[in-house]
Short mmCIF file of C-alpha atoms (C1' of nucleotides) in Angstrom, two decimals:
data_model
loop_
_atom_site.label_atom_id
_atom_site.label_comp_id
_atom_site.label_asym_id
_atom_site.label_seq_id
_atom_site.Cartn_x
_atom_site.Cartn_y
_atom_site.Cartn_z
CA UNK A 1 323.61 111.30 123.20
CA UNK A 2 320.53 113.44 123.39
CA UNK A 3 321.83 116.66 121.95
CA UNK A 4 324.72 117.28 119.62
CA UNK A 5 326.08 119.94 117.36
CA UNK A 6 325.78 119.98 113.63
CA UNK A 7 329.03 118.16 112.88
CA UNK A 8 327.13 114.92 113.28
CA UNK A 9 324.48 115.73 110.68
CA UNK A 10 324.73 114.45 107.13
CA UNK A 11 325.41 117.58 105.19
CA UNK A 12 324.37 116.35 101.74
CA UNK A 13 321.02 115.40 103.20
CA UNK A 14 320.33 118.73 104.83
CA UNK A 15 321.29 120.59 101.67
CA UNK A 16 318.34 119.02 99.88
CA UNK A 17 315.67 120.29 102.27
CA UNK A 18 313.05 122.54 100.68
CA UNK A 19 313.61 125.03 103.46
CA UNK A 20 317.18 125.52 102.31
CA UNK A 21 316.60 125.40 98.57
CA UNK A 22 319.13 127.55 96.75
CA UNK A 23 321.52 127.88 99.67
CA UNK A 24 325.29 127.49 99.38
CA UNK A 25 327.46 125.44 101.69
CA UNK A 26 328.71 128.37 103.71
CA UNK A 27 325.28 129.84 104.24
CA UNK A 28 324.03 126.42 105.23
CA UNK A 29 326.79 126.09 107.78
CA UNK A 30 325.98 129.45 109.22
CA UNK A 31 322.37 128.44 109.66
CA UNK A 32 323.05 124.94 110.96
CA UNK A 33 325.43 126.31 113.54
CA UNK A 34 322.43 127.75 115.36
CA UNK A 35 320.55 124.48 115.48
CA UNK A 36 320.70 121.58 117.84
CA UNK A 37 319.64 118.07 117.02
CA UNK A 38 317.36 116.10 119.25
CA UNK A 39 315.95 112.64 119.55
CA UNK A 40 312.33 112.07 120.32
CA UNK A 41 311.34 108.65 121.59
CA UNK A 42 308.26 107.01 120.16
CA UNK A 43 305.02 108.39 121.64
CA UNK A 44 306.74 111.42 123.18
CA UNK A 45 305.56 114.92 122.43
CA UNK A 46 307.96 117.32 120.76
CA UNK A 47 305.72 120.14 121.94
CA UNK A 48 302.18 120.60 123.06
CA UNK A 49 299.29 122.69 121.85
CA UNK A 50 299.15 126.03 123.66
CA UNK A 51 302.77 125.82 124.80
CA UNK A 52 305.06 128.76 124.15
CA UNK A 53 306.51 128.36 120.64
CA UNK A 54 310.15 128.29 121.73
CA UNK A 55 311.55 126.43 118.71
CA UNK A 56 310.92 125.42 115.13
CA UNK A 57 312.02 122.10 113.67
CA UNK A 58 313.08 120.10 110.66
CA UNK A 59 312.46 116.39 110.90
CA UNK A 60 315.43 114.25 109.90
CA UNK A 61 314.29 110.73 110.76
CA UNK A 62 311.07 109.18 111.95
CA UNK A 63 307.52 110.50 111.77
CA UNK A 64 305.62 113.08 113.76
CA UNK A 65 301.89 113.51 114.13
CA UNK A 66 300.45 117.01 114.53
CA UNK A 67 297.06 117.00 116.22
CA UNK A 68 294.65 119.49 117.68
CA UNK A 69 292.44 118.98 120.69
CA UNK A 70 289.07 120.72 120.93
CA UNK A 71 287.70 122.27 124.13
CA UNK A 72 285.50 119.16 124.29
CA UNK A 73 288.55 116.93 124.37
CA UNK A 74 288.19 115.52 120.85
CA UNK A 75 291.34 115.15 118.83
CA UNK A 76 291.83 115.85 115.14
CA UNK A 77 294.97 114.87 113.28
CA UNK A 78 296.21 117.87 111.33
CA UNK A 79 298.95 116.09 109.42
CA UNK A 80 301.83 113.63 109.55
CA UNK A 81 305.31 115.07 109.21
CA UNK A 82 307.74 113.09 107.09
CA UNK A 83 311.56 113.39 107.12
CA UNK A 84 312.74 116.57 105.43
CA UNK A 85 309.65 118.58 106.37
CA UNK A 86 309.52 121.53 108.72
CA UNK A 87 307.15 121.66 111.66
CA UNK A 88 306.45 123.88 114.61
CA UNK A 89 306.96 127.03 112.55
CA UNK A 90 304.36 128.88 114.62
CA UNK A 91 306.64 131.83 115.20
CA UNK A 92 307.29 132.32 111.49
CA UNK A 93 303.58 132.76 110.85
CA UNK A 94 303.09 135.13 113.73
CA UNK A 95 301.92 132.84 116.51
CA UNK A 96 303.23 132.98 120.04
CA UNK A 97 302.02 129.51 120.90
CA UNK A 98 301.92 126.16 119.13
CA UNK A 99 298.48 125.64 117.61
CA UNK A 100 298.82 121.85 117.78
CA UNK A 101 300.58 119.05 119.59
CA UNK A 102 303.48 117.26 117.87
CA UNK A 103 303.97 113.62 118.79
CA UNK A 104 306.61 111.23 117.51
CA UNK A 105 304.87 108.13 116.19
CA UNK A 106 308.26 106.46 115.79
CA UNK A 107 311.65 107.11 117.29
CA UNK A 108 312.61 110.33 115.55
CA UNK A 109 315.39 112.85 115.09
CA UNK A 110 314.92 116.53 114.38
CA UNK A 111 316.89 119.73 114.08
CA UNK A 112 315.66 122.52 116.31
CA UNK A 113 316.24 126.25 116.15
CA UNK A 114 315.17 128.63 118.89
CA UNK A 115 312.26 130.67 117.52
CA UNK A 116 314.12 133.81 118.49
CA UNK A 117 316.66 133.15 115.78
CA UNK A 118 314.03 133.22 113.04
CA UNK A 119 313.84 137.00 112.55
CA UNK A 120 317.61 137.23 112.39
CA UNK A 121 317.93 134.36 109.94
CA UNK A 122 315.22 135.80 107.72
CA UNK A 123 316.83 139.23 107.76
CA UNK A 124 320.12 137.68 106.74
CA UNK A 125 318.70 135.14 104.27
CA UNK A 126 315.51 136.47 102.72
CA UNK A 127 315.18 133.27 100.68
CA UNK A 128 314.21 131.56 103.92
CA UNK A 129 310.99 133.53 104.04
CA UNK A 130 310.30 132.82 100.39
CA UNK A 131 310.88 129.09 100.85
CA UNK A 132 308.71 128.99 103.93
CA UNK A 133 306.02 130.86 102.05
CA UNK A 134 305.97 128.08 99.46
CA UNK A 135 305.79 125.44 102.16
CA UNK A 136 302.98 127.09 104.06
CA UNK A 137 301.23 127.72 100.76
CA UNK A 138 301.31 124.02 99.96
CA UNK A 139 299.96 123.21 103.36
CA UNK A 140 297.16 125.68 102.86
CA UNK A 141 296.33 123.95 99.59
CA UNK A 142 296.27 120.55 101.23
CA UNK A 143 294.12 121.75 104.08
CA UNK A 144 291.65 123.33 101.67
CA UNK A 145 291.51 120.11 99.71
CA UNK A 146 290.62 118.41 102.94
CA UNK A 147 287.81 120.88 103.57
CA UNK A 148 286.46 120.25 100.09
CA UNK A 149 286.58 116.50 100.63
CA UNK A 150 284.87 116.70 103.98
CA UNK A 151 282.18 118.88 102.42
CA UNK A 152 281.45 116.74 99.42
CA UNK A 153 282.61 113.16 99.91
CA UNK A 154 281.40 110.13 101.80
CA UNK A 155 283.45 108.63 104.57
CA UNK A 156 284.69 105.75 102.42
CA UNK A 157 286.07 108.11 99.80
CA UNK A 158 287.73 110.28 102.42
CA UNK A 159 289.45 107.30 103.99
CA UNK A 160 290.64 106.15 100.58
CA UNK A 161 292.01 109.61 99.85
CA UNK A 162 293.74 109.82 103.21
CA UNK A 163 295.44 106.45 102.78
CA UNK A 164 296.55 107.22 99.24
CA UNK A 165 298.02 110.50 100.44
CA UNK A 166 299.85 108.80 103.31
CA UNK A 167 301.17 106.16 100.93
CA UNK A 168 302.41 108.82 98.56
CA UNK A 169 304.10 110.74 101.35
CA UNK A 170 305.48 107.93 103.45
CA UNK A 171 304.73 104.64 101.74
CA UNK A 172 307.38 102.08 100.86
CA UNK A 173 307.08 99.09 98.60
CA UNK A 174 306.68 95.72 100.25
CA UNK A 175 306.03 92.31 98.81
CA UNK A 176 302.34 92.69 98.15
CA UNK A 177 301.88 96.40 97.76
CA UNK A 178 302.69 99.69 99.46
CA UNK A 179 302.91 99.94 103.22
CA UNK A 180 302.37 103.09 105.23
CA UNK A 181 305.79 103.83 106.70
CA UNK A 182 304.82 104.33 110.33
CA UNK A 183 302.45 102.93 112.95
CA UNK A 184 298.94 104.24 112.44
CA UNK A 185 295.79 103.10 114.18
CA UNK A 186 292.17 103.05 113.03
CA UNK A 187 291.65 105.81 115.55
CA UNK A 188 294.29 107.96 113.85
CA UNK A 189 292.68 107.49 110.45
CA UNK A 190 289.31 108.35 111.94
CA UNK A 191 290.76 111.56 113.33
CA UNK A 192 292.18 112.42 109.92
CA UNK A 193 288.92 111.92 108.08
CA UNK A 194 286.34 113.17 110.54
CA UNK A 195 284.74 109.87 111.43
CA UNK A 196 284.94 107.21 114.14
CA UNK A 197 287.33 104.33 114.58
CA UNK A 198 284.40 101.96 114.28
CA UNK A 199 283.50 103.18 110.83
CA UNK A 200 287.14 103.07 109.73
CA UNK A 201 287.45 99.54 111.02
CA UNK A 202 284.36 98.45 109.12
CA UNK A 203 285.60 100.06 105.93
CA UNK A 204 289.04 98.50 106.18
CA UNK A 205 287.52 95.11 106.95
CA UNK A 206 285.37 95.39 103.88
CA UNK A 207 288.35 96.41 101.77
CA UNK A 208 290.43 93.62 103.18
CA UNK A 209 287.81 91.06 102.24
CA UNK A 210 287.93 92.45 98.73
CA UNK A 211 291.71 92.21 98.66
CA UNK A 212 292.23 95.97 98.39
CA UNK A 213 294.26 96.36 101.57
CA UNK A 214 295.92 94.26 104.19
CA UNK A 215 295.64 95.37 107.78
CA UNK A 216 297.34 94.65 111.02
CA UNK A 217 297.85 96.25 114.35
CA UNK A 218 298.80 99.87 113.57
CA UNK A 219 299.77 98.74 110.12
CA UNK A 220 298.24 99.11 106.67
CA UNK A 221 299.37 97.81 103.29
CA UNK A 222 297.69 99.00 100.13
CA UNK A 223 297.54 96.01 97.81
CA UNK A 224 295.55 97.59 95.01
CA UNK A 225 296.28 101.31 95.02
CA UNK A 226 294.66 101.75 91.66
CA UNK A 227 291.35 100.31 92.80
CA UNK A 228 291.52 102.45 95.91
CA UNK A 229 292.11 105.43 93.70
CA UNK A 230 288.99 104.65 91.75
CA UNK A 231 287.07 104.46 94.99
CA UNK A 232 288.47 107.78 96.10
CA UNK A 233 287.87 109.66 92.89
CA UNK A 234 284.27 110.61 92.32
CA UNK A 235 283.90 109.96 88.61
CA UNK A 236 282.37 112.96 86.87
CA UNK A 237 280.70 110.64 84.33
CA UNK A 238 277.06 111.60 84.29
CA UNK A 239 277.34 115.33 83.62
CA UNK A 240 276.37 117.00 86.86
CA UNK A 241 274.50 120.25 86.43
CA UNK A 242 276.63 123.20 87.56
CA UNK A 243 275.17 124.46 90.80
CA UNK A 244 275.62 128.11 89.97
CA UNK A 245 274.73 128.75 86.30
CA UNK B 1 286.53 154.30 84.00
CA UNK B 2 287.59 150.69 84.14
CA UNK B 3 291.27 151.07 84.75
CA UNK B 4 293.22 153.90 86.27
CA UNK B 5 296.61 154.60 87.75
CA UNK B 6 297.36 154.93 91.38
CA UNK B 7 296.85 158.67 91.62
CA UNK B 8 293.17 157.97 92.16
CA UNK B 9 293.67 155.66 95.14
CA UNK B 10 293.35 156.91 98.68
CA UNK B 11 296.90 156.77 99.90
CA UNK B 12 296.23 156.76 103.62
CA UNK B 13 293.98 153.77 103.13
CA UNK B 14 296.47 151.70 101.19
CA UNK B 15 299.21 152.43 103.71
CA UNK B 16 297.23 150.56 106.34
CA UNK B 17 297.02 147.28 104.43
CA UNK B 18 298.65 144.34 106.22
CA UNK B 19 300.49 143.52 103.01
CA UNK B 20 302.31 146.85 103.25
CA UNK B 21 302.86 146.96 106.98
CA UNK B 22 306.04 148.83 107.82
CA UNK B 23 306.43 150.47 104.42
CA UNK B 24 307.31 154.12 103.92
CA UNK B 25 305.58 156.51 101.53
CA UNK B 26 308.22 156.29 98.85
CA UNK B 27 308.39 152.52 98.87
CA UNK B 28 304.62 152.39 98.74
CA UNK B 29 304.59 154.67 95.71
CA UNK B 30 307.11 152.51 93.97
CA UNK B 31 304.96 149.44 94.53
CA UNK B 32 301.67 151.09 93.69
CA UNK B 33 303.08 152.40 90.44
CA UNK B 34 303.08 148.84 89.15
CA UNK B 35 299.44 148.21 89.97
CA UNK B 36 296.30 149.00 88.12
CA UNK B 37 292.89 149.39 89.72
CA UNK B 38 289.88 147.62 88.38
CA UNK B 39 286.18 147.46 88.99
CA UNK B 40 284.34 144.19 89.15
CA UNK B 41 280.59 144.27 88.68
CA UNK B 42 278.43 142.23 91.02
CA UNK B 43 278.38 138.53 90.11
CA UNK B 44 281.35 138.80 87.76
CA UNK B 45 284.37 136.62 88.19
CA UNK B 46 287.71 138.28 88.87
CA UNK B 47 289.35 135.03 87.79
CA UNK B 48 288.44 131.39 87.45
CA UNK B 49 289.75 128.20 88.94
CA UNK B 50 292.37 126.63 86.69
CA UNK B 51 293.04 129.86 84.83
CA UNK B 52 296.62 131.05 84.47
CA UNK B 53 297.51 133.09 87.57
CA UNK B 54 298.32 136.30 85.73
CA UNK B 55 297.72 138.73 88.61
CA UNK B 56 297.39 139.07 92.33
CA UNK B 57 295.01 141.47 94.02
CA UNK B 58 294.17 143.63 96.97
CA UNK B 59 290.48 144.31 97.49
CA UNK B 60 289.67 147.98 98.11
CA UNK B 61 285.87 148.01 98.09
CA UNK B 62 283.15 145.39 97.93
CA UNK B 63 283.31 141.69 98.69
CA UNK B 64 284.65 138.71 96.80
CA UNK B 65 283.81 135.05 97.23
CA UNK B 66 286.50 132.44 96.61
CA UNK B 67 285.06 129.04 95.76
CA UNK B 68 286.27 125.70 94.50
CA UNK B 69 284.42 123.35 92.20
CA UNK B 70 284.93 119.60 92.45
CA UNK B 71 285.19 117.27 89.44
CA UNK B 72 281.61 116.31 90.28
CA UNK B 73 280.49 119.91 89.85
CA UNK B 74 279.86 120.61 93.53
CA UNK B 75 280.95 123.98 94.85
CA UNK B 76 282.60 124.78 98.16
CA UNK B 77 283.10 128.32 99.41
CA UNK B 78 286.70 128.73 100.51
CA UNK B 79 286.32 132.20 102.01
CA UNK B 80 284.94 135.68 101.63
CA UNK B 81 287.41 138.45 100.93
CA UNK B 82 286.84 141.75 102.73
CA UNK B 83 288.29 145.15 101.79
CA UNK B 84 291.97 145.38 102.65
CA UNK B 85 292.64 141.69 102.13
CA UNK B 86 294.80 140.16 99.43
CA UNK B 87 293.54 137.44 97.12
CA UNK B 88 294.69 135.54 94.08
CA UNK B 89 298.22 135.26 95.47
CA UNK B 90 298.66 131.87 93.78
CA UNK B 91 301.97 132.87 92.23
CA UNK B 92 303.44 133.90 95.57
CA UNK B 93 302.85 130.41 96.98
CA UNK B 94 304.23 128.68 93.92
CA UNK B 95 301.13 127.95 91.88
CA UNK B 96 300.88 128.53 88.16
CA UNK B 97 297.09 128.49 88.15
CA UNK B 98 294.38 129.85 90.41
CA UNK B 99 293.15 127.09 92.73
CA UNK B 100 289.74 128.71 93.10
CA UNK B 101 287.29 131.03 91.39
CA UNK B 102 286.93 134.61 92.68
CA UNK B 103 283.51 136.19 92.25
CA UNK B 104 282.42 139.67 93.25
CA UNK B 105 279.31 139.36 95.42
CA UNK B 106 278.92 143.13 95.31
CA UNK B 107 280.23 145.81 92.99
CA UNK B 108 283.89 145.84 93.94
CA UNK B 109 287.19 147.60 93.35
CA UNK B 110 290.60 146.00 93.55
CA UNK B 111 294.23 146.73 92.90
CA UNK B 112 295.93 144.27 90.59
CA UNK B 113 299.59 143.51 90.03
CA UNK B 114 300.85 141.26 87.26
CA UNK B 115 302.12 138.08 88.92
CA UNK B 116 305.39 138.54 87.07
CA UNK B 117 306.17 141.58 89.21
CA UNK B 118 306.02 139.54 92.43
CA UNK B 119 309.56 138.12 92.36
CA UNK B 120 310.99 141.55 91.62
CA UNK B 121 308.98 143.23 94.35
CA UNK B 122 309.97 140.59 96.87
CA UNK B 123 313.63 140.86 95.94
CA UNK B 124 313.43 144.60 96.40
CA UNK B 125 311.22 144.58 99.50
CA UNK B 126 311.81 141.41 101.51
CA UNK B 127 309.22 142.56 104.04
CA UNK B 128 306.60 141.76 101.42
CA UNK B 129 307.38 138.07 101.71
CA UNK B 130 307.34 138.26 105.49
CA UNK B 131 303.98 140.04 105.51
CA UNK B 132 302.51 137.58 103.04
CA UNK B 133 303.82 134.74 105.16
CA UNK B 134 301.84 136.06 108.10
CA UNK B 135 298.73 136.41 105.98
CA UNK B 136 298.95 132.92 104.50
CA UNK B 137 299.73 131.60 107.96
CA UNK B 138 296.53 133.11 109.32
CA UNK B 139 294.59 131.60 106.49
CA UNK B 140 296.11 128.23 107.20
CA UNK B 141 295.00 128.59 110.80
CA UNK B 142 291.47 129.47 109.77
CA UNK B 143 291.26 126.60 107.34
CA UNK B 144 292.50 124.16 109.95
CA UNK B 145 289.93 125.48 112.38
CA UNK B 146 287.35 124.72 109.76
CA UNK B 147 288.62 121.17 109.39
CA UNK B 148 288.41 120.69 113.13
CA UNK B 149 284.87 122.05 113.19
CA UNK B 150 283.76 119.85 110.33
CA UNK B 151 285.28 116.87 112.09
CA UNK B 152 283.75 117.41 115.47
CA UNK B 153 280.70 119.66 115.34
CA UNK B 154 277.11 119.28 114.28
CA UNK B 155 275.74 121.25 111.39
CA UNK B 156 273.96 123.75 113.62
CA UNK B 157 277.16 124.63 115.44
CA UNK B 158 279.08 124.97 112.21
CA UNK B 159 276.51 127.36 110.78
CA UNK B 160 276.59 129.41 113.96
CA UNK B 161 280.37 129.59 113.80
CA UNK B 162 280.34 130.56 110.15
CA UNK B 163 277.85 133.37 110.71
CA UNK B 164 279.72 134.71 113.74
CA UNK B 165 282.92 134.73 111.72
CA UNK B 166 281.29 136.56 108.83
CA UNK B 167 279.78 139.06 111.23
CA UNK B 168 283.15 139.68 112.80
CA UNK B 169 284.82 140.12 109.45
CA UNK B 170 282.17 142.04 107.56
CA UNK B 171 279.29 142.79 109.87
CA UNK B 172 277.93 146.24 110.52
CA UNK B 173 275.61 147.37 113.25
CA UNK B 174 272.01 147.90 112.32
CA UNK B 175 269.00 148.77 114.39
CA UNK B 176 268.32 145.31 115.79
CA UNK B 177 271.70 143.64 115.65
CA UNK B 178 274.60 142.98 113.32
CA UNK B 179 274.05 142.50 109.61
CA UNK B 180 276.35 140.58 107.30
CA UNK B 181 277.75 143.23 105.00
CA UNK B 182 277.10 141.59 101.65
CA UNK B 183 274.47 139.47 99.89
CA UNK B 184 274.70 135.84 100.99
CA UNK B 185 272.28 133.04 100.22
CA UNK B 186 271.39 129.90 102.16
CA UNK B 187 273.19 128.05 99.42
CA UNK B 188 276.38 130.01 100.12
CA UNK B 189 276.22 129.23 103.82
CA UNK B 190 275.63 125.58 103.00
CA UNK B 191 278.74 125.57 100.84
CA UNK B 192 280.73 127.14 103.65
CA UNK B 193 279.67 124.60 106.24
CA UNK B 194 279.45 121.39 104.27
CA UNK B 195 275.71 120.92 104.31
CA UNK B 196 272.70 121.60 102.09
CA UNK B 197 270.68 124.77 101.58
CA UNK B 198 267.65 122.92 102.91
CA UNK B 199 269.28 122.21 106.21
CA UNK B 200 270.58 125.78 106.47
CA UNK B 201 267.11 127.10 105.72
CA UNK B 202 265.59 124.93 108.42
CA UNK B 203 268.18 126.04 110.95
CA UNK B 204 267.75 129.72 110.17
CA UNK B 205 263.97 129.39 110.32
CA UNK B 206 264.29 127.79 113.72
CA UNK B 207 266.61 130.52 114.91
CA UNK B 208 264.36 133.21 113.51
CA UNK B 209 261.39 131.83 115.41
CA UNK B 210 263.52 132.02 118.54
CA UNK B 211 264.48 135.62 117.80
CA UNK B 212 268.17 134.83 117.32
CA UNK B 213 268.43 136.04 113.76
CA UNK B 214 266.42 137.89 111.19
CA UNK B 215 266.56 136.66 107.63
CA UNK B 216 265.65 137.86 104.21
CA UNK B 217 266.59 137.24 100.63
CA UNK B 218 270.39 137.01 100.65
CA UNK B 219 270.40 138.86 103.90
CA UNK B 220 271.05 137.92 107.50
CA UNK B 221 270.97 139.95 110.70
CA UNK B 222 272.26 138.50 113.93
CA UNK B 223 269.97 139.79 116.68
CA UNK B 224 271.46 137.85 119.56
CA UNK B 225 275.13 137.22 118.78
CA UNK B 226 275.78 136.09 122.30
CA UNK B 227 273.16 133.37 122.18
CA UNK B 228 274.50 132.29 118.82
CA UNK B 229 277.92 132.12 120.36
CA UNK B 230 276.68 129.83 123.08
CA UNK B 231 275.17 127.60 120.43
CA UNK B 232 278.43 127.57 118.52
CA UNK B 233 280.67 126.88 121.47
CA UNK B 234 280.57 123.31 122.63
CA UNK B 235 280.71 123.77 126.39
CA UNK B 236 283.40 121.60 127.95
CA UNK B 237 281.35 121.26 131.10
CA UNK B 238 281.10 117.58 131.84
CA UNK B 239 284.75 116.64 131.75
CA UNK B 240 285.20 114.57 128.62
CA UNK B 241 287.69 111.77 128.94
CA UNK B 242 290.84 112.53 126.95
CA UNK B 243 290.90 110.24 123.92
CA UNK B 244 294.63 109.55 124.09
CA UNK B 245 295.74 109.09 127.72
"C1'" DG C 1 252.19 145.94 85.97
"C1'" DC C 2 253.24 141.45 84.44
"C1'" DG C 3 255.84 137.22 83.88
"C1'" DG C 4 259.56 134.59 84.94
"C1'" DA C 5 263.78 133.55 87.33
"C1'" DA C 6 266.05 133.06 91.53
"C1'" DG C 7 265.83 132.28 96.28
"C1'" DT C 8 263.43 130.33 100.32
"C1'" DT C 9 260.47 127.37 103.15
"C1'" DT C 10 258.65 123.14 104.57
"C1'" DG C 11 256.90 118.25 104.62
"C1'" DC C 12 258.18 113.42 104.23
"C1'" DG C 13 260.74 109.22 103.97
"C1'" DC C 14 265.07 107.18 103.96
"C1'" DT C 15 269.87 106.00 105.09
"C1'" DG C 16 274.86 106.59 106.11
"C1'" DG C 17 277.20 106.45 109.73
"C1'" DC C 18 277.29 107.12 114.83
"C1'" DG C 19 276.92 105.39 119.65
"C1'" DC C 20 276.87 101.59 122.48
"C1'" DA C 21 278.38 97.24 123.76
"C1'" DA C 22 280.64 93.01 123.86
"C1'" DC C 23 284.28 90.34 122.31
"C1'" DA C 24 288.69 89.00 120.02
"C1'" DA C 25 293.42 89.54 118.81
"C1'" DT C 26 297.86 91.33 119.43
"C1'" DG C 27 302.01 92.82 121.54
"C1'" DG C 28 304.68 94.57 125.55
"C1'" DC C 29 306.36 93.54 129.85
"C1'" DA C 30 307.19 91.26 134.24
"C1'" DT D 1 305.60 82.13 129.85
"C1'" DG D 2 301.59 84.26 131.15
"C1'" DC D 3 299.20 88.55 132.24
"C1'" DC D 4 297.33 92.88 130.97
"C1'" DA D 5 296.73 96.92 128.24
"C1'" DT D 6 296.00 98.44 123.89
"C1'" DT D 7 294.00 97.94 119.52
"C1'" DG D 8 290.79 96.01 116.39
"C1'" DT D 9 286.20 93.73 114.99
"C1'" DT D 10 281.41 93.32 114.66
"C1'" DG D 11 276.30 93.30 115.74
"C1'" DC D 12 272.39 96.29 116.67
"C1'" DG D 13 269.40 100.23 117.03
"C1'" DC D 14 268.81 104.90 116.25
"C1'" DC D 15 268.75 109.61 114.40
"C1'" DA D 16 270.74 113.90 112.20
"C1'" DG D 17 270.60 115.42 108.14
"C1'" DC D 18 270.07 114.44 103.10
"C1'" DG D 19 267.31 113.95 98.84
"C1'" DC D 20 263.12 114.76 96.71
"C1'" DA D 21 259.20 117.45 95.90
"C1'" DA D 22 256.04 121.09 96.00
"C1'" DA D 23 254.65 125.61 97.15
"C1'" DC D 24 255.62 130.31 98.21
"C1'" DT D 25 258.05 134.90 98.03
"C1'" DT D 26 260.87 138.40 96.30
"C1'" DC D 27 263.18 140.70 92.83
"C1'" DC D 28 264.18 142.09 88.15
"C1'" DG D 29 263.55 143.05 83.33
"C1'" DC D 30 260.37 144.16 79.83
#
DNA sequence: GCGGAAGTTTGCGCTGGCGCAACAATGGCA
DNA sequence: TGCCATTGTTGCGCCAGCGCAAACTTCCGC
């Protein structure tokens, strides 16, 4: 079954989504009635950069990578979407087209609303706009943090930060540490941190030899998150002179 | 006069702000009644990173720089605020504290609302949330563009892009080109592009010798915006192989 | 008009990380 | 089971841009 109606969706799960914070059962039903659910097979695109923003989504299962391609053909990973998060909300922020490509990195399931329903839903449930504002605000924060890191940190620190963030978002405990909950290549990490897969590979190799992480094909386990954290965090020990007195 | 009521503010100007798009005169009055206007002398902070987010602002005159300081004491310029733009909207996106420091780079005037009024205003005028959503969405776009640039471009291209953006936002025509409309140092540009003031200085010197720009103390005139644009734009001529086939 | 602070320019040497290249390991699929 | 495509590893040389340092210029306050 590729598409279904909402009767098949776990209601108690949907009710917990940030997007629907503060909504009652009836309101929820009214909103969900407009959505369809869809499966996305691993490595398929949900939508592509530049495409008309026909729908917005909430991810229910799986993981989705949002990436941008430059005119030169280089790719940059914008973020990974975890279950419960919204994506493709271009229309809500005033865009006619998707600014990035969304690719399932695992078999995934999402709810989809036609973008055209957004204005009506917002008019009827103003809290939707407020909730989305919080979400987009958080994303802005994260993106700015990334800019700061890229401006001030070395590659090794950036990679450490990226992995810690992924582990926090989508990590699950395994025998010897925390494993990133979806397939991710050296290339992907490079595209998240503004470096090359070669450099990422070297860094991970070095970490592996020190017992900090354990790697595999598209697979990373953090064995010593605390040590990684120390690597990531530039210690403000020696008092740096403020640049602008 | 440091603080005044709204009677002194040019009404036709305020009515054009994106934040108040679609508002009628009476609604506008009701909102403006809650604001106070304030002057900020050049080089004074409107608020500081980490400080309690007591107010949000709309800039009426002047220019404000938003910057973040890392634990190591390094500064990164997040953006420059031009007249008409909102800033310090931390509360609206769910933050208790300002995530950055706002500094007037010129004598400036702003409207200020206590953050506590935001929930009430939004409840009364849902369009406020929608408008703010658009604004924050645009900012997210810009910040992501910056991430992409920092990931894929050389320093020279990034500086060119930064200057072109500043010129578009706050440039005014002068005899021999377009001048950035506020004082900006090499250091500032370095902090916008993730490099050092030395490198920026070298680049600008090189450009100046080629007649592309004209520099001065805290002053930059773009004499050949089009040539700068060509420098900034990585030409996708030779077809680059797509990284992810 | 003078002195000092802030901003800018420029030379020099060094290095983090990139680009290239070759090879190895892994997993999917026939 | 064996082949092939994808992904990962590693050595080597190079260079864009950083860090340091010194000198110069402009502006501002006294």
